[in-house]
mmCIF file with all atom_site columns, C-alpha atoms in Angstrom:
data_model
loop_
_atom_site.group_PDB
_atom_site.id
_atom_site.type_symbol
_atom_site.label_atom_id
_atom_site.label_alt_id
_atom_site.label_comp_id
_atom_site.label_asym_id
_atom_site.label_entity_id
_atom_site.label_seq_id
_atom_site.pdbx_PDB_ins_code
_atom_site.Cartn_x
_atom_site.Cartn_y
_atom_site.Cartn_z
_atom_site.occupancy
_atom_site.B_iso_or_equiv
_atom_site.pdbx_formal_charge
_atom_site.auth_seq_id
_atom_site.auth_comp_id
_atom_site.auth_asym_id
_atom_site.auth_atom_id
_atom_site.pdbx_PDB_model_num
ATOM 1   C CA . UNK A 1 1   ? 114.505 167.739 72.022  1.00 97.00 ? 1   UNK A CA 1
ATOM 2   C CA . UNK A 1 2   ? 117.390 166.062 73.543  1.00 98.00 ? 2   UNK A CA 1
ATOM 3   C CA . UNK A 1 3   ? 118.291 166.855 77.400  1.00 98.00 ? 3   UNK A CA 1
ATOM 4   C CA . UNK A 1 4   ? 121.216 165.708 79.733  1.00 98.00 ? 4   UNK A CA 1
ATOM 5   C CA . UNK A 1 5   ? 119.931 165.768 83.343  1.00 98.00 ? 5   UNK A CA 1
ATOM 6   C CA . UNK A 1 6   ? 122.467 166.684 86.071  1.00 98.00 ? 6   UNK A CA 1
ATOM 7   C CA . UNK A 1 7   ? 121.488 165.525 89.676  1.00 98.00 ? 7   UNK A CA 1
ATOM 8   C CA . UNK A 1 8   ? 123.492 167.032 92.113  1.00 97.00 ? 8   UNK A CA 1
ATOM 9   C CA . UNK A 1 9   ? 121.802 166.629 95.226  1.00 95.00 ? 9   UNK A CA 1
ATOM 10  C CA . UNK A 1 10  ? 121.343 163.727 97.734  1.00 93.00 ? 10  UNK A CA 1
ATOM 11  C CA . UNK A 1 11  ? 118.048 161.610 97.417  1.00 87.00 ? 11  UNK A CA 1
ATOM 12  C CA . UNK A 1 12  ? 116.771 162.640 101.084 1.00 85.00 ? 12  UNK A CA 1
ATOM 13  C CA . UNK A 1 13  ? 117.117 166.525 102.779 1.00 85.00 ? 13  UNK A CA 1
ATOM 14  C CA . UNK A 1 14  ? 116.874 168.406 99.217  1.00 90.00 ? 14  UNK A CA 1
ATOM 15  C CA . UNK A 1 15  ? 114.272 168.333 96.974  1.00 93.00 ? 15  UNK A CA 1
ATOM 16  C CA . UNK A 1 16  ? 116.751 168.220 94.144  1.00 94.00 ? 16  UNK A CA 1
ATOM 17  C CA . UNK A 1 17  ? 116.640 164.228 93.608  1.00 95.00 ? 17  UNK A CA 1
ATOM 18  C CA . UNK A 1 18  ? 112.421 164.457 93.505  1.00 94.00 ? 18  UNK A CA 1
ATOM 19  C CA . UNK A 1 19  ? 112.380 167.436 91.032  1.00 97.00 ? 19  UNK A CA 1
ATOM 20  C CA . UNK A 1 20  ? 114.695 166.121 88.611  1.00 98.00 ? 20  UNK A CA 1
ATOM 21  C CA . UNK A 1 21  ? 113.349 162.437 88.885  1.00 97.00 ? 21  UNK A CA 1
ATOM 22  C CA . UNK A 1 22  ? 109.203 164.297 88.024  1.00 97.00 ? 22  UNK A CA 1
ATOM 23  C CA . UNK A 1 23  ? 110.922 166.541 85.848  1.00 98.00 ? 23  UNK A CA 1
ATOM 24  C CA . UNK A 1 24  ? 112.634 163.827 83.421  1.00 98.00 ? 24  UNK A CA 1
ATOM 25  C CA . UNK A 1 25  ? 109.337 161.583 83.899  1.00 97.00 ? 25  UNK A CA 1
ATOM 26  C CA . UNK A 1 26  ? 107.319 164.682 82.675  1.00 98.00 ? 26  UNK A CA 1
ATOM 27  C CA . UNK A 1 27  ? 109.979 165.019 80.080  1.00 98.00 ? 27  UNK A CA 1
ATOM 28  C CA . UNK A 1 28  ? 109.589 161.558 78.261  1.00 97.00 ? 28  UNK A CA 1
ATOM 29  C CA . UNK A 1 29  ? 105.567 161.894 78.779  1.00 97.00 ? 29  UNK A CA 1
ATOM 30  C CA . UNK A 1 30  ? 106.168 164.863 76.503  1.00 97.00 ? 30  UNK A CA 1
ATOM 31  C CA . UNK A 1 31  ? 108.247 162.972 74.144  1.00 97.00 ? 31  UNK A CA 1
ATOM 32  C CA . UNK A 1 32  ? 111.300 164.270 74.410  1.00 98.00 ? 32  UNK A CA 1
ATOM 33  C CA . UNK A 1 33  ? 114.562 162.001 74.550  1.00 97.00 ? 33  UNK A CA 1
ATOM 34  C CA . UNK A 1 34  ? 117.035 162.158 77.850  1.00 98.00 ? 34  UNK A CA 1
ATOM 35  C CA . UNK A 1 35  ? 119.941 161.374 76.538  1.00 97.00 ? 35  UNK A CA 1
ATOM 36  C CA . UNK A 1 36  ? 121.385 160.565 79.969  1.00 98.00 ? 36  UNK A CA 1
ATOM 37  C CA . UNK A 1 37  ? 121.074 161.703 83.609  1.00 98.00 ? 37  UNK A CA 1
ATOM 38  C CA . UNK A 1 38  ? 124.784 162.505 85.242  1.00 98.00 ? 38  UNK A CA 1
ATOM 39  C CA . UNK A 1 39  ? 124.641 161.854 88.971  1.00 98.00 ? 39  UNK A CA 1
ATOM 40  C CA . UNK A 1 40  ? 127.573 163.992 90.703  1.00 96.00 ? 40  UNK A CA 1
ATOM 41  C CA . UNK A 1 41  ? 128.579 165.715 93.892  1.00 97.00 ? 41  UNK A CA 1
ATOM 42  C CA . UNK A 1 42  ? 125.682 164.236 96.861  1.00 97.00 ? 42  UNK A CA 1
ATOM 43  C CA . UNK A 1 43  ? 123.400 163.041 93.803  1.00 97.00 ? 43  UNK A CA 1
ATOM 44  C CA . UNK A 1 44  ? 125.596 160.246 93.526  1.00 97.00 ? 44  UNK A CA 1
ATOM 45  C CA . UNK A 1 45  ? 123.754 158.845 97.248  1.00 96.00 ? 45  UNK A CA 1
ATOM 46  C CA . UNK A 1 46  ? 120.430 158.507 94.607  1.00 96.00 ? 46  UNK A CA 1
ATOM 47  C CA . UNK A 1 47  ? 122.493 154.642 93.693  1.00 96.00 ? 47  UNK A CA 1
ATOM 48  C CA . UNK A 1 48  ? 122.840 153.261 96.893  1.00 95.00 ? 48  UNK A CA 1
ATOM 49  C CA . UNK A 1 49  ? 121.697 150.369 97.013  1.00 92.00 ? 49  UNK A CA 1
ATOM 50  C CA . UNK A 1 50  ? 121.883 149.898 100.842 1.00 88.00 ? 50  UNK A CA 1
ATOM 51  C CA . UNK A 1 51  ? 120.119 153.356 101.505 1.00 77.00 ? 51  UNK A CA 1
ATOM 52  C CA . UNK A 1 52  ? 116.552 153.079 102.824 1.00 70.00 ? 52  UNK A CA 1
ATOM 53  C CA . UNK A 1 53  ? 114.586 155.197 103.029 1.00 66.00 ? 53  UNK A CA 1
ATOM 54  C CA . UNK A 1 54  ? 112.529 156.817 106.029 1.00 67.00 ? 54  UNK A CA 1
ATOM 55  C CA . UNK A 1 55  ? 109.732 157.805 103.859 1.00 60.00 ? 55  UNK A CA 1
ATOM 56  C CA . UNK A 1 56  ? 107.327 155.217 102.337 1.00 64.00 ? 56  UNK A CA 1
ATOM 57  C CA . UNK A 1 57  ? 105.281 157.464 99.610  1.00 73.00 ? 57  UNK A CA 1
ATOM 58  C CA . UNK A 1 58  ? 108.279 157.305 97.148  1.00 82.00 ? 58  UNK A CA 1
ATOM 59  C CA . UNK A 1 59  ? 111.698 155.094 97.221  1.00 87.00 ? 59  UNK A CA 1
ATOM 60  C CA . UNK A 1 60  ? 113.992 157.316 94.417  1.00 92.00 ? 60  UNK A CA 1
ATOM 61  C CA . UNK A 1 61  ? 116.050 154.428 94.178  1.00 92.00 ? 61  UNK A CA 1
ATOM 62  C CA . UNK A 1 62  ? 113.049 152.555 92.746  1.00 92.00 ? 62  UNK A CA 1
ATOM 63  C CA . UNK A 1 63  ? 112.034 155.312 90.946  1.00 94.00 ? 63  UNK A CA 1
ATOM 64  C CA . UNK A 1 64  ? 115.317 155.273 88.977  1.00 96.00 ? 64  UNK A CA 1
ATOM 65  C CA . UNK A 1 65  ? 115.407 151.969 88.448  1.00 96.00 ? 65  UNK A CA 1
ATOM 66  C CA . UNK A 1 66  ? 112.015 152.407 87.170  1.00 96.00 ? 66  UNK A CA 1
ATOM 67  C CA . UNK A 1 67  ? 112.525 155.080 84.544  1.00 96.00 ? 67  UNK A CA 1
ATOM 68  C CA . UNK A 1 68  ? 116.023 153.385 83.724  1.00 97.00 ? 68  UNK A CA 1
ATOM 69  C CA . UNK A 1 69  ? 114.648 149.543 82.836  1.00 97.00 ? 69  UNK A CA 1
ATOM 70  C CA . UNK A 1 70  ? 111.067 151.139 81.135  1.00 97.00 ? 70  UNK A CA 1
ATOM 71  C CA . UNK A 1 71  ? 112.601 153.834 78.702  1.00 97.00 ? 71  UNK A CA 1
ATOM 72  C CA . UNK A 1 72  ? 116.085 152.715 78.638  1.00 96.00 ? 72  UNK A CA 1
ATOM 73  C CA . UNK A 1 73  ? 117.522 155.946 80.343  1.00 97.00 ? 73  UNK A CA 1
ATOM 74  C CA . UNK A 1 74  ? 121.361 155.421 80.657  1.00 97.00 ? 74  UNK A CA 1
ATOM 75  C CA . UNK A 1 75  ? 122.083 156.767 84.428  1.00 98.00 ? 75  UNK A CA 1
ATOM 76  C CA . UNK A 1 76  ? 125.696 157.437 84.869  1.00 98.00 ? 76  UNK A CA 1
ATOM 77  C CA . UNK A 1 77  ? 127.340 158.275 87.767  1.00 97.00 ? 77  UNK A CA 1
ATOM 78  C CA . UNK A 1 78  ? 130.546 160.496 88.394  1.00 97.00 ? 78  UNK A CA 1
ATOM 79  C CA . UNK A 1 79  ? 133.107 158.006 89.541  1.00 95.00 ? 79  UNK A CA 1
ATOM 80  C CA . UNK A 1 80  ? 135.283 160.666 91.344  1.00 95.00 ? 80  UNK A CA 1
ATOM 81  C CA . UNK A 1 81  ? 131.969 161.908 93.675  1.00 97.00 ? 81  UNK A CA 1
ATOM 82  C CA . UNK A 1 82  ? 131.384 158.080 94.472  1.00 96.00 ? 82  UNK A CA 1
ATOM 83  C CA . UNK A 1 83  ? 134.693 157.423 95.523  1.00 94.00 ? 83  UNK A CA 1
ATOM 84  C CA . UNK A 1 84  ? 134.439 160.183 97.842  1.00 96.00 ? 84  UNK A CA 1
ATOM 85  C CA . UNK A 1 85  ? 131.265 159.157 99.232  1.00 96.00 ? 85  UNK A CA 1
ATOM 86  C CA . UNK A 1 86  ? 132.555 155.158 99.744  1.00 91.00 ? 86  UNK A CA 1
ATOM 87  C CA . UNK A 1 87  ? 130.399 154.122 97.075  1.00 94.00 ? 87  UNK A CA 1
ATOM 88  C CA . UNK A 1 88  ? 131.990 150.859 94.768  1.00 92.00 ? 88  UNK A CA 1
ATOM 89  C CA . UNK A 1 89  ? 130.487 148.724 92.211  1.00 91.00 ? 89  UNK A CA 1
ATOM 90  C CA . UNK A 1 90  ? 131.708 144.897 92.072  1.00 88.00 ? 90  UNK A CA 1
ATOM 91  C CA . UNK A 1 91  ? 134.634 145.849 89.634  1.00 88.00 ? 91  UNK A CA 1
ATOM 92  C CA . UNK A 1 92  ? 135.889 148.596 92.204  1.00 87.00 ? 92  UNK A CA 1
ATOM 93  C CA . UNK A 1 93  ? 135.591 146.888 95.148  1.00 86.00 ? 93  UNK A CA 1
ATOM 94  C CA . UNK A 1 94  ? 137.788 143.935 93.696  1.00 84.00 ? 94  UNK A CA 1
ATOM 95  C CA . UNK A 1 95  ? 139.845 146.295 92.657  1.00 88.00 ? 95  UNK A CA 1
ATOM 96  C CA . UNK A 1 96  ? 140.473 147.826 95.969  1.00 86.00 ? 96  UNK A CA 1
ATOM 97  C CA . UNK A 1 97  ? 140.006 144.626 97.399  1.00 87.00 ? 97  UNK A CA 1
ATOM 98  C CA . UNK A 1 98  ? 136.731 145.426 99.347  1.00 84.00 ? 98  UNK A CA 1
ATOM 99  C CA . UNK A 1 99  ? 134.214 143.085 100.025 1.00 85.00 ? 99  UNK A CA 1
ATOM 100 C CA . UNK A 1 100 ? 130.847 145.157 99.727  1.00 86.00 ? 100 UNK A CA 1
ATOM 101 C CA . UNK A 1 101 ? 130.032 146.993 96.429  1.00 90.00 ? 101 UNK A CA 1
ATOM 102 C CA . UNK A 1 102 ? 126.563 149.231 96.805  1.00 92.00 ? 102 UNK A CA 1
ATOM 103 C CA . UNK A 1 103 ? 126.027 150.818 94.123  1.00 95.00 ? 103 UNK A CA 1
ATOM 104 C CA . UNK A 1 104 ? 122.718 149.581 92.625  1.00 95.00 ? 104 UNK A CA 1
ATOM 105 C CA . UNK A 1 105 ? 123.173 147.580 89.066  1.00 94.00 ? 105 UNK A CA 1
ATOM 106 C CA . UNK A 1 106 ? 121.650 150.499 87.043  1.00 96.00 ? 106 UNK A CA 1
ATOM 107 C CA . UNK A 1 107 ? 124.049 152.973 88.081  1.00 97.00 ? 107 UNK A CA 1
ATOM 108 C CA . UNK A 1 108 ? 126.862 152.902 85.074  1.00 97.00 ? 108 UNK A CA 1
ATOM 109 C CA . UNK A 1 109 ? 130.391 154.333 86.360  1.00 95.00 ? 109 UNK A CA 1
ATOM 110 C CA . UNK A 1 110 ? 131.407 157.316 84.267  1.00 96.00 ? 110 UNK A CA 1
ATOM 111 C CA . UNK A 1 111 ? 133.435 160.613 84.075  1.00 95.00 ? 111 UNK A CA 1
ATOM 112 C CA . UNK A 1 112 ? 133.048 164.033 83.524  1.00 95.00 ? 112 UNK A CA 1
ATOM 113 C CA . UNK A 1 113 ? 134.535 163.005 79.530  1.00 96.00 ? 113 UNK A CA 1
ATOM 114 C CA . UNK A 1 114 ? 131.111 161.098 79.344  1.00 96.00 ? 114 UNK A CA 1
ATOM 115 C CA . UNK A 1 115 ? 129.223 164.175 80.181  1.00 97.00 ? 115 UNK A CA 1
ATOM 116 C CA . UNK A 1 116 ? 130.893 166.279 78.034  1.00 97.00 ? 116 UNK A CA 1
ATOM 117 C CA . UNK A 1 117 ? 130.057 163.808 75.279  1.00 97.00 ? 117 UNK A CA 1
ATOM 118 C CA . UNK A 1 118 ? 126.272 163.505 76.419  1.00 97.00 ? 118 UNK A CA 1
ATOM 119 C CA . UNK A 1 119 ? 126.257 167.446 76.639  1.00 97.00 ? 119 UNK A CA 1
ATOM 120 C CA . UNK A 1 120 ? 127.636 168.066 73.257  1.00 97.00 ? 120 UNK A CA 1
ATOM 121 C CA . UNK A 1 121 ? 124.749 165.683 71.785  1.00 97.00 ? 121 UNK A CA 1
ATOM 122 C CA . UNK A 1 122 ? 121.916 167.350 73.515  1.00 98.00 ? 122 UNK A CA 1
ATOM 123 C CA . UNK A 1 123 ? 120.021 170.223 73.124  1.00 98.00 ? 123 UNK A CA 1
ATOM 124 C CA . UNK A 1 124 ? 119.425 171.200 76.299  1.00 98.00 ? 124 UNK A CA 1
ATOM 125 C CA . UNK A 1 125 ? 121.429 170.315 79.799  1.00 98.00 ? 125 UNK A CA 1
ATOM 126 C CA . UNK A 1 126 ? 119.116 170.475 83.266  1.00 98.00 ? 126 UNK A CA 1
ATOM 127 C CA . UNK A 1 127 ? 120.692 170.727 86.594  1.00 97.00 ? 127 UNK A CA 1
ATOM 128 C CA . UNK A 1 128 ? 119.247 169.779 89.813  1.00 96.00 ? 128 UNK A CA 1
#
């Protein structure tokens, strides 16, 4: 089966980030393809690249990064929800003019026309 994952929660404080990170993992043990995972709304903290982490069992930034570079896993990332949040790749920030970007290099910018896309394509959508 196919599956679009939506992440909507923040990568510390929920345990939304963590489920749907195991869940996809268990997912592509099964053999099942994950068409993409949509990060929106306070998922979109999960590609900070500047956010550390308090808790030393599991980074979910590395864990992303992980499952991204290993099984070619297309994470997008609602561009709207990282605005919002001050999060800017390098083509953003020159295009505002700032001089930080920090969201991590896996993290594609996308909008909610991408997700409809990935949603029409899979069988089955997830949210977290």
């Amino acid at each position: 089966m196919k599956y679009t994952i939506l992440v909507s929660g923040p990568c510390f404080g929920t345990q939304n980030s963590i489920s749907s990170f195991l869940f996809s993992k268990h997912l592509i043990k099964k053999g099942h393809f994950i068409k993409s995972i949509f990060f929106y709304s306070d998922g979109v903290y999960n590609s900070n690249s500047i956010n550390f982490s308090d808790n030393e069992k599991i980074n979910l930034l590395k864990c992303w990064k992980k499952l991204h570079k290993k099984f070619n896993i297309n994470l997008k990332l609602c561009i709207g929800s990282a605005l919002k949040r001050g999060l800017v790749n390098k083509d953003i920030a020159l295009e505002r003019g700032v001089d930080i970007n920090n969201i991590d290099y896996c993290f594609k910018i996308t909008g909610f026309t991408e997700l409809s896309e990935d949603i029409m394509l899979s069988d089955r959508v997830i949210q977290f």
